[in-house]
mmCIF file of C-alpha atoms and ligand atoms in Angstrom:
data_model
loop_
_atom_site.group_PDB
_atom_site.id
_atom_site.type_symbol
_atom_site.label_atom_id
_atom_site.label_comp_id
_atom_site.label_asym_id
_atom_site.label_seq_id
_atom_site.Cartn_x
_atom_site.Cartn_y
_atom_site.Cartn_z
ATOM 1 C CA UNK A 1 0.000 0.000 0.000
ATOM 2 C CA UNK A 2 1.257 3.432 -0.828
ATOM 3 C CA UNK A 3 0.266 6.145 1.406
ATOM 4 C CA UNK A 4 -0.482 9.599 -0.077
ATOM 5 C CA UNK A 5 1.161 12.522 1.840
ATOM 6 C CA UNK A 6 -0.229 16.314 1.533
ATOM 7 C CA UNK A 7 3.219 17.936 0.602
ATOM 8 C CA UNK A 8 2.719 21.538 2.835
ATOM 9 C CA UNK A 9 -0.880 20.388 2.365
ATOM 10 C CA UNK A 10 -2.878 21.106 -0.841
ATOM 11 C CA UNK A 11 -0.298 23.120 -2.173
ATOM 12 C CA UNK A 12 -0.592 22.344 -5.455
ATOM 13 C CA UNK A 13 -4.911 24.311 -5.357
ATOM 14 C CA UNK A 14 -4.167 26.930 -2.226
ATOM 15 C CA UNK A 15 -0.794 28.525 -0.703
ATOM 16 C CA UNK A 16 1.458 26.324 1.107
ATOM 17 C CA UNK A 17 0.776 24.966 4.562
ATOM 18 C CA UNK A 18 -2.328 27.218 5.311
ATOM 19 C CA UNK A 19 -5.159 26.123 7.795
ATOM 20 C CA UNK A 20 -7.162 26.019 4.163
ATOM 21 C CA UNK A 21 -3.984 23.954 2.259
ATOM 22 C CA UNK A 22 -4.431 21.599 5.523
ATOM 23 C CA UNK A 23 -8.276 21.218 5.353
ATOM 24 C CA UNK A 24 -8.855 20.667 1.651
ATOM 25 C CA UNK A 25 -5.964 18.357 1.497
ATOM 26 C CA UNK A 26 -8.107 16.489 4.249
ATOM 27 C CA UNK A 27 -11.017 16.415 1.677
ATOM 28 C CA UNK A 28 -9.144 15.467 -0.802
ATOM 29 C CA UNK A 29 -8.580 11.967 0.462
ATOM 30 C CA UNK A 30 -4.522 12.413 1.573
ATOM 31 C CA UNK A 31 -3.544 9.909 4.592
ATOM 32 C CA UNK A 32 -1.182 12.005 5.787
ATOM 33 C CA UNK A 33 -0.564 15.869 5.803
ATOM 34 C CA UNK A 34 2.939 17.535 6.402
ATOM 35 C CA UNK A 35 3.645 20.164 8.685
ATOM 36 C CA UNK A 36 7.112 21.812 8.114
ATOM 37 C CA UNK A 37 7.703 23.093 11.555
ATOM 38 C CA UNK A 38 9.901 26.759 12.578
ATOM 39 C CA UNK A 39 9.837 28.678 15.867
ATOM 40 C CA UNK A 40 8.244 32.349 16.136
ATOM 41 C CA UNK A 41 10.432 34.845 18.874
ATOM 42 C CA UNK A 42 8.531 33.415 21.319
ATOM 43 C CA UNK A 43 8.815 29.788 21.135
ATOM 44 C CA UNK A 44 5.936 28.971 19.385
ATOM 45 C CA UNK A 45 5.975 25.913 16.854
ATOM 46 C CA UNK A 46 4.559 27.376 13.234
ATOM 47 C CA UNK A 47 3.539 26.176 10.426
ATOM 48 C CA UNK A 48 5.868 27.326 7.676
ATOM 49 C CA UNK A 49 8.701 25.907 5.265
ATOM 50 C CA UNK A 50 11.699 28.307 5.554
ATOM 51 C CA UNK A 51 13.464 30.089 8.509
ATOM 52 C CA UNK A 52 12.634 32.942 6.520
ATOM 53 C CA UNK A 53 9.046 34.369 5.711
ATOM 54 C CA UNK A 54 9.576 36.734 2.679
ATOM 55 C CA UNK A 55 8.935 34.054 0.056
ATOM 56 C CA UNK A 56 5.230 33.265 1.204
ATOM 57 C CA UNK A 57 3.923 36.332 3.389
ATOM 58 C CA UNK A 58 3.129 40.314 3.095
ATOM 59 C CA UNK A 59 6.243 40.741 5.523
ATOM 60 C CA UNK A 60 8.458 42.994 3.499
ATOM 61 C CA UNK A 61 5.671 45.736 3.428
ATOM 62 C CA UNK A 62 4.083 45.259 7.045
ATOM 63 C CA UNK A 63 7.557 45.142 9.116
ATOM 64 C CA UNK A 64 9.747 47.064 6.305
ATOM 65 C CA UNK A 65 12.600 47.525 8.899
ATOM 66 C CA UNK A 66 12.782 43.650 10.259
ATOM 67 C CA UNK A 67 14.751 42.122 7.852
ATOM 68 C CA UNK A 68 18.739 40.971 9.158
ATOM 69 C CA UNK A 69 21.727 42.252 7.121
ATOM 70 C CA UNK A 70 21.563 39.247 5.064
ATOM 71 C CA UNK A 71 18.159 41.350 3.425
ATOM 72 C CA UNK A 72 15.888 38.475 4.717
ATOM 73 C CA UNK A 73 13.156 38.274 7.211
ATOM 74 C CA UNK A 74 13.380 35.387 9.380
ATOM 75 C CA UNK A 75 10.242 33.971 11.443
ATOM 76 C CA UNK A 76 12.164 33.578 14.750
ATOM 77 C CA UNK A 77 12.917 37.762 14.915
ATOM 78 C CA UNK A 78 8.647 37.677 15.019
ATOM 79 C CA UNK A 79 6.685 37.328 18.330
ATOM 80 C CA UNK A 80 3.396 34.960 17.400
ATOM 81 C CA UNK A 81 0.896 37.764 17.562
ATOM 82 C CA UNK A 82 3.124 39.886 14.957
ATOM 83 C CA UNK A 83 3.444 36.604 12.852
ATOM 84 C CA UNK A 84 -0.191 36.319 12.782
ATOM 85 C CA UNK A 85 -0.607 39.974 11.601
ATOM 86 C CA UNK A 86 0.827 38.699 8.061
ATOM 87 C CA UNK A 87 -1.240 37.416 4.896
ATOM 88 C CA UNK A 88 0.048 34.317 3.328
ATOM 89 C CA UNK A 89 0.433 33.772 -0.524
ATOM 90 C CA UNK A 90 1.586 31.716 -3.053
ATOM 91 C CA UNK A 91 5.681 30.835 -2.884
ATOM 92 C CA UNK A 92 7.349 33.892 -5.028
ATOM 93 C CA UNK A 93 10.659 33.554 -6.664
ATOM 94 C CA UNK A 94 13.565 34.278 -4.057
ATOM 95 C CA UNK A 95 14.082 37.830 -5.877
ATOM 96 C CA UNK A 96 10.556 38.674 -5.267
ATOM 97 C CA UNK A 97 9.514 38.443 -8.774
ATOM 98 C CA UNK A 98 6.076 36.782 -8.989
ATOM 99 C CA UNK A 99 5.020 33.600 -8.301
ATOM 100 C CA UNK A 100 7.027 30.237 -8.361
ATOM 101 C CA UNK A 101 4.410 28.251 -9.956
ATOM 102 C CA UNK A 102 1.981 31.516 -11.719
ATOM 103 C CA UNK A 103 -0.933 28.896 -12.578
ATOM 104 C CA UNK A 104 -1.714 28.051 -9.191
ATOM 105 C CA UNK A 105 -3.900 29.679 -6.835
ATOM 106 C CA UNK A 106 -3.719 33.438 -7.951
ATOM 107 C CA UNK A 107 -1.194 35.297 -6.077
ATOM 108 C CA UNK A 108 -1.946 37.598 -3.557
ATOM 109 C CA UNK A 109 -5.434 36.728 -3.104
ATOM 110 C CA UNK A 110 -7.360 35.345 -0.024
ATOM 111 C CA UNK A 111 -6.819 35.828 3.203
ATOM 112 C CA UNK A 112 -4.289 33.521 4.801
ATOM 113 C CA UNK A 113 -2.367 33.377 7.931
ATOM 114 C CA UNK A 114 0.465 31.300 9.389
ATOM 115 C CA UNK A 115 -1.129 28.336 11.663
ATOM 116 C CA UNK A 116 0.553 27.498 14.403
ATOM 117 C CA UNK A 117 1.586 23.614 14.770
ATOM 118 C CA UNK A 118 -1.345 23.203 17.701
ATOM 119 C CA UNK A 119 -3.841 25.178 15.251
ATOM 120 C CA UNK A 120 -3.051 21.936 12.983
ATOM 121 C CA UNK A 121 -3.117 19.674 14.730
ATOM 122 C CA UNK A 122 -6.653 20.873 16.556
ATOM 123 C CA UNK A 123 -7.739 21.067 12.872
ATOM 124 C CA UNK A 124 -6.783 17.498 12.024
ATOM 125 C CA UNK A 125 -8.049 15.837 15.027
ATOM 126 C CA UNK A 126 -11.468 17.865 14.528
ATOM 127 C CA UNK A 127 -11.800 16.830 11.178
ATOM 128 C CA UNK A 128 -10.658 12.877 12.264
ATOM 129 C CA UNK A 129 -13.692 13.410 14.934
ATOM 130 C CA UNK A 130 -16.530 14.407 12.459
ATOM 131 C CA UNK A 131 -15.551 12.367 9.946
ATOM 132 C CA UNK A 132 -14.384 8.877 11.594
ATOM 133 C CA UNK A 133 -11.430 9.294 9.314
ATOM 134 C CA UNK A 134 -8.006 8.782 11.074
ATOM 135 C CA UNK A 135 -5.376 11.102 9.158
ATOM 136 C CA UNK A 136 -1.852 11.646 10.304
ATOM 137 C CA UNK A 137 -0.023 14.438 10.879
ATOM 138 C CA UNK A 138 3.553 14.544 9.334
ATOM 139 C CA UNK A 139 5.673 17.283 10.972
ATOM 140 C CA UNK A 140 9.010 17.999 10.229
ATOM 141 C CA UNK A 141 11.526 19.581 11.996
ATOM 142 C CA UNK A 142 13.819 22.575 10.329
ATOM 143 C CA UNK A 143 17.435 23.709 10.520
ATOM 144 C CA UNK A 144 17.166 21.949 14.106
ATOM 145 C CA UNK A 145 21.225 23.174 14.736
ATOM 146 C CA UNK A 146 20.695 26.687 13.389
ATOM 147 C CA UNK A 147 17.345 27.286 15.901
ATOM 148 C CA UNK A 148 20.002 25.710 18.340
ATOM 149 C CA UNK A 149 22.598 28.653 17.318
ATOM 150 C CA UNK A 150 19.275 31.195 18.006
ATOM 151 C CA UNK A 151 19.087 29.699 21.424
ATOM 152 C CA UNK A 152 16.225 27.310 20.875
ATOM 153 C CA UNK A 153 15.919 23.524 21.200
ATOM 154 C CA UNK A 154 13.272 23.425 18.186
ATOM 155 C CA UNK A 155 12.922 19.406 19.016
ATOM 156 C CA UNK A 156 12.107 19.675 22.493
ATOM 157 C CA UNK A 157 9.545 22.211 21.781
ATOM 158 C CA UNK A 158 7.601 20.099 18.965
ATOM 159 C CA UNK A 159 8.271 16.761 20.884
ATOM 160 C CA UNK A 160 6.306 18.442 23.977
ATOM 161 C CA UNK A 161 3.380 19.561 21.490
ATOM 162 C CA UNK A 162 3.167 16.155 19.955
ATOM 163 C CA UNK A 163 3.069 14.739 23.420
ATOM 164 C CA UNK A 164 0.725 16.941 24.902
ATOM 165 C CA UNK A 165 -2.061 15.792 21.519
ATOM 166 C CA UNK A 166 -0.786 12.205 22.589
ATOM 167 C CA UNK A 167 1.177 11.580 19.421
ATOM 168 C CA UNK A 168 3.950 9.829 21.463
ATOM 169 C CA UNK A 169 3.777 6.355 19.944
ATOM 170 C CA UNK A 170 4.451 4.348 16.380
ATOM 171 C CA UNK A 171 0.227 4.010 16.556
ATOM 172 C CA UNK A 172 -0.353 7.387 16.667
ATOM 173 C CA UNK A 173 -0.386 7.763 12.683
ATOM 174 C CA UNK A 174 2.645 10.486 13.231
ATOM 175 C CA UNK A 175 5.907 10.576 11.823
ATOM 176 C CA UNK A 176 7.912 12.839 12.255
ATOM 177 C CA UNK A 177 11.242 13.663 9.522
ATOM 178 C CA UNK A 178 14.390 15.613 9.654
ATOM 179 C CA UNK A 179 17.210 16.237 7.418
ATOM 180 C CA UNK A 180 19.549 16.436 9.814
ATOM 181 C CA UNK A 181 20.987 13.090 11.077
ATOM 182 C CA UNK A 182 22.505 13.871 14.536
ATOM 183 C CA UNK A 183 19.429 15.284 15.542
ATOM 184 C CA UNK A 184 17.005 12.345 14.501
ATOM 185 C CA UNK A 185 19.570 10.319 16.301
ATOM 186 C CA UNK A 186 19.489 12.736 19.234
ATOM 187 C CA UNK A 187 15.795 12.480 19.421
ATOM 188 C CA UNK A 188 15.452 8.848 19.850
ATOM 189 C CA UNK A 189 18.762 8.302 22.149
ATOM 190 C CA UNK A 190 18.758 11.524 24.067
ATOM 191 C CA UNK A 191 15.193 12.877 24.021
ATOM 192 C CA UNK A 192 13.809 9.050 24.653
ATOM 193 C CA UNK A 193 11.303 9.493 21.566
ATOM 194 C CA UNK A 194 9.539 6.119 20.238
ATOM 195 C CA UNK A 195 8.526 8.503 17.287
ATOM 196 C CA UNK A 196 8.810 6.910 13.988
ATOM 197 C CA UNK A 197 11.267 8.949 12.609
ATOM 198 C CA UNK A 198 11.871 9.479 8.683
ATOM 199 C CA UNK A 199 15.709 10.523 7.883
ATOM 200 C CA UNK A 200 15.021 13.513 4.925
ATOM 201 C CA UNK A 201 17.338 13.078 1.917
ATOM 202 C CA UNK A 202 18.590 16.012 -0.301
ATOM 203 C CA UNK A 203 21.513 17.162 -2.409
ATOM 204 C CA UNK A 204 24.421 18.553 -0.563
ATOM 205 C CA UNK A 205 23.970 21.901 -2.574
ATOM 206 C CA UNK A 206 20.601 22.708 -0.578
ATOM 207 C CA UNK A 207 23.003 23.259 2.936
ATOM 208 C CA UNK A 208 19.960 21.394 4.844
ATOM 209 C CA UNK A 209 22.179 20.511 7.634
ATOM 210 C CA UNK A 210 25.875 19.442 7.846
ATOM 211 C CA UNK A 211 25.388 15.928 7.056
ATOM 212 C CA UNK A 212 27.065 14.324 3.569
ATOM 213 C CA UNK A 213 23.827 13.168 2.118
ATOM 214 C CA UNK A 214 26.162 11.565 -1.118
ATOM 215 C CA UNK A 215 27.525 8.927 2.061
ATOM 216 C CA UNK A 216 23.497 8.424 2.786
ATOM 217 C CA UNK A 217 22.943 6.724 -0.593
ATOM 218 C CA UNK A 218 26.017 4.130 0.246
ATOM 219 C CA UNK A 219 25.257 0.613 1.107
ATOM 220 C CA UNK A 220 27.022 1.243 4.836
ATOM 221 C CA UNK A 221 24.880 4.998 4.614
ATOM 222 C CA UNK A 222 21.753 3.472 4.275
ATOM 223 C CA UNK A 223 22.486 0.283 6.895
ATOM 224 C CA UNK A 224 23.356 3.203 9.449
ATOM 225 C CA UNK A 225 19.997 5.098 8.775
ATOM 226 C CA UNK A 226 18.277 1.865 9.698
ATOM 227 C CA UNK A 227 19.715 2.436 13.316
ATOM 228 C CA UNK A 228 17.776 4.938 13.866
ATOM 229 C CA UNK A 229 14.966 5.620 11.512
ATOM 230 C CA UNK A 230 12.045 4.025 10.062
ATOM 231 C CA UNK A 231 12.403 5.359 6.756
ATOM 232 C CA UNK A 232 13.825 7.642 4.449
ATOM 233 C CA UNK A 233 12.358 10.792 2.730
ATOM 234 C CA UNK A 234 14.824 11.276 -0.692
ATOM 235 C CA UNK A 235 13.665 13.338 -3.650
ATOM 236 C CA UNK A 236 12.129 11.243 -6.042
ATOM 237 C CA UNK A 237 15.458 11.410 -8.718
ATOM 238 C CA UNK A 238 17.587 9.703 -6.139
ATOM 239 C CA UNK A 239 15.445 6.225 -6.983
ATOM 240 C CA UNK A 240 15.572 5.816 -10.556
ATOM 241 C CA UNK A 241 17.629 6.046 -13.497
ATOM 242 C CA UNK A 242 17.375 6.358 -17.375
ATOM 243 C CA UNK A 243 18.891 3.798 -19.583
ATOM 244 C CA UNK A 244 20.116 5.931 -22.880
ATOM 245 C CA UNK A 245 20.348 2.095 -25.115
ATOM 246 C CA UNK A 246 16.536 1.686 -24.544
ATOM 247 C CA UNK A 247 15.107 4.555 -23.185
ATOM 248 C CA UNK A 248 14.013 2.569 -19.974
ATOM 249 C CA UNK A 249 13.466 3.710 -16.316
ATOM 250 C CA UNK A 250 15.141 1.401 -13.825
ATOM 251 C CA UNK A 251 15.504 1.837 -10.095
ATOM 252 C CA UNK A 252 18.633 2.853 -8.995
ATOM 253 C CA UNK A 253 21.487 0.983 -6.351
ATOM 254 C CA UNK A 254 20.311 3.158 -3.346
ATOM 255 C CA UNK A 255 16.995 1.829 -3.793
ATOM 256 C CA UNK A 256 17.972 -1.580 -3.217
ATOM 257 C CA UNK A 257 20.164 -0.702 -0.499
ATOM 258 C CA UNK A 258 16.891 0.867 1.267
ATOM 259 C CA UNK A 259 14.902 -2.258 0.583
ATOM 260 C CA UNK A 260 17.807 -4.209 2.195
ATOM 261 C CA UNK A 261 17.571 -2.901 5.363
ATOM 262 C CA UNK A 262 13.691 -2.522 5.718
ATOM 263 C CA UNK A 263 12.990 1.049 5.526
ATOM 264 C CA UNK A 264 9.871 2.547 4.075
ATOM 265 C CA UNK A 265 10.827 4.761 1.089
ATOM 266 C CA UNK A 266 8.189 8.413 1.113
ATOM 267 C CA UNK A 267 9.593 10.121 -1.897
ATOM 268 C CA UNK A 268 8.943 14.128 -2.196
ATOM 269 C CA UNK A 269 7.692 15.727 -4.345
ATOM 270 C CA UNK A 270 4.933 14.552 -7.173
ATOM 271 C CA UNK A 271 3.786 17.709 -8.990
ATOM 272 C CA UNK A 272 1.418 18.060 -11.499
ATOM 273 C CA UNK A 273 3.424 20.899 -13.110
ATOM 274 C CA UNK A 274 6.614 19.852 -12.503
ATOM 275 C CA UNK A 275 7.224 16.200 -14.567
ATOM 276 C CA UNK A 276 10.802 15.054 -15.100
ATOM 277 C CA UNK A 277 11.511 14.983 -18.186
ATOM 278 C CA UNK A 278 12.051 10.918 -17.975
ATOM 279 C CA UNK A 279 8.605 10.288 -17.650
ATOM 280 C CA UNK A 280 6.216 10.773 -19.902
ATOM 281 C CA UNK A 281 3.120 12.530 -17.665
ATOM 282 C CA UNK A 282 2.243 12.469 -13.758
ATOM 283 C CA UNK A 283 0.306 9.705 -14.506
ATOM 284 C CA UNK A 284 3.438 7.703 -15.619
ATOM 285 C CA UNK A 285 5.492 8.824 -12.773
ATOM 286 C CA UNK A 286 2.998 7.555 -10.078
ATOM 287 C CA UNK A 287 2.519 4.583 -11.464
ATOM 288 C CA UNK A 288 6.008 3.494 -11.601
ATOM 289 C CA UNK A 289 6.982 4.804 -8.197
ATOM 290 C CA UNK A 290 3.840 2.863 -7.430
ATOM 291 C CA UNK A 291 4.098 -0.286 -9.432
ATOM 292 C CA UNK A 292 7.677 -0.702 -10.201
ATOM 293 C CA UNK A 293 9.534 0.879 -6.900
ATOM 294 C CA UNK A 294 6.604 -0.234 -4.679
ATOM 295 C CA UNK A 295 7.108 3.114 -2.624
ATOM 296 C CA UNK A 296 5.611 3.078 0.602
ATOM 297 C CA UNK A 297 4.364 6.724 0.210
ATOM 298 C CA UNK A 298 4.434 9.918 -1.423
ATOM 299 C CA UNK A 299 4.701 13.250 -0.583
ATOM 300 C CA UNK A 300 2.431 15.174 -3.451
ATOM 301 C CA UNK A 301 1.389 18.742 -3.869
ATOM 302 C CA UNK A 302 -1.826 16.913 -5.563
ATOM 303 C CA UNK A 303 -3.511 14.974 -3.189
ATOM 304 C CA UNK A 304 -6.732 14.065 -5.245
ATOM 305 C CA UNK A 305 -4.756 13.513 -8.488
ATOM 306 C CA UNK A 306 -2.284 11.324 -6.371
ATOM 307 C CA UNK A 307 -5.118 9.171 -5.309
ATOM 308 C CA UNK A 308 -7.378 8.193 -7.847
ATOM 309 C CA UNK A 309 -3.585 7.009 -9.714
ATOM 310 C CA UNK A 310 -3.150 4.577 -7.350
ATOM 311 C CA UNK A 311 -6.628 3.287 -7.264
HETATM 312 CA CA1 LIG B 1 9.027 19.369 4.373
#
């Protein structure tokens, strides 16, 4: 079975991680929905991608003068009740000009603020109530050693929210993902978590975290990732290749080396408008991640799309 994950919710219909993202990804059928996870001034788990909030919020022309030397505006310089005083919109382009993805949901509209992580997870568990659906949550935990640098332990602050909604065990339909090894180890050996934990895999260029995500792929990588996590979370071009002498797709090494040792494989991320080129249509990609790879999920911008593939 392949479980379909809301990738910063419906993010492919409304902007990214939104109360509204959450809810219609919820409608749309996903079994899981993702909550990228960042801490306001004041200690207070959001809901939002980046340390930074320029790329998805009004805050450049409500808090002109807030941004650090670097010319960015970063969440944890915001106490909650200033972070809640900004609208939410479609990702722009780092530069500011437009949006990334200009068909989506049209930018600027609507009025959207940042949730907060409990907001979520109250919205969640409400809709698991009057539905008698059970969908997880899916939070993950960012730049855990730079919030460290700020003066925050981001983990011990999300761990205690989890805890408090009683997502503390494997059953809870929670897992919770990090690209940053030492802390995912840290969280099950020194924070005592029984979390399923899902170790995030991305290209050394991104500057994620310090880890060497090329020695992740390795047979001896992968074997040490099953010390401490359940799964892995790579983008979807670390699992297959293209054969140029007849044009085939074929799962790559690392994908055997993940299968070896047991761990569930959630690729990220399936979009609608964003195909590689080695597959023919969305349709094509699912169903060979699906059929062929036998992923265990998928993170997807397009929940409802996602789902009526893998019927
Ligand atoms: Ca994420």
């Amino acid at each position: 079975m392949t479980i379909v994950i809301a990738h910063r919710g419906a993010s492919g219909y409304l902007p990214e991680h939104t109360l509204s993202a959450a809810a219609y990804a919820y409608a749309l059928g996903a079994d899981f929905i993702e909550q990228d996870v960042v801490l306001s001034k004041d200690s207070h788990p959001i809901v939002l991608h980046d340390i930074h909030l320029d790329q998805v919020t009004n805050v450049k022309d409500k808090f002109p003068n807030r941004s650090r030397g670097d010319g960015r505006w970063y969440a944890k310089d915001f106490e909650l009740l200033e972070l809640k005083q900004l609208t939410e919109h479609e990702r722009t382009q780092l530069d500011g000009s437009g949006a990334i993805f200009p068909e989506r949901f049209p930018y600027g509209q609507g009025n959207f603020q940042i949730p907060t992580l409990q907001e979520e997870i109250d919205l969640i568990k409400g809709l698991n109530q009057s539905t008698g659906r059970n969908v997880g949550i899916y939070p993950e935990i960012k730049k855990p050693a730079w919030h460290i640098q700020e003066g925050v332990d981001i983990s011990k602050v999300v761990l205690e929210i989890l805890n408090t909604n009683d997502y503390n065990s494997p059953a809870d339909n929670v897992f919770l993902q990090c690209f940053d090894s030492k802390e995912l180890k840290r969280i099950k050996n020194k924070l005592n978590s029984s979390l399923p934990l899902i170790q995030l895999i991305g290209s050394n260029a991104w500057n994620e975290s310090d880890d060497n995500y090329d020695l992740m792929l390795t047979r001896q990588g992968v074997k040490n990732i099953s010390s401490y996590a359940v799964g892995v979370g790579p983008y979807l071009q670390l699992l297959y290749q293209t054969s140029v002498a007849n044009n085939n797709i074929q799962p790559t090494i690392f994908s055997q080396f993940v299968r070896e040792n047991n761990l569930l494989i959630h690729p990220y991320t399936f979009r609608v408008d964003a195909v590689p080129l080695a597959f023919k249509d969305f349709a094509e990609m699912v169903i060979w991640f699906s059929n062929v790879l036998n992923v265990d999920g998928i993170f997807t911008d397009f929940v409802d799309k996602t789902v009526s593939l893998l019927k």
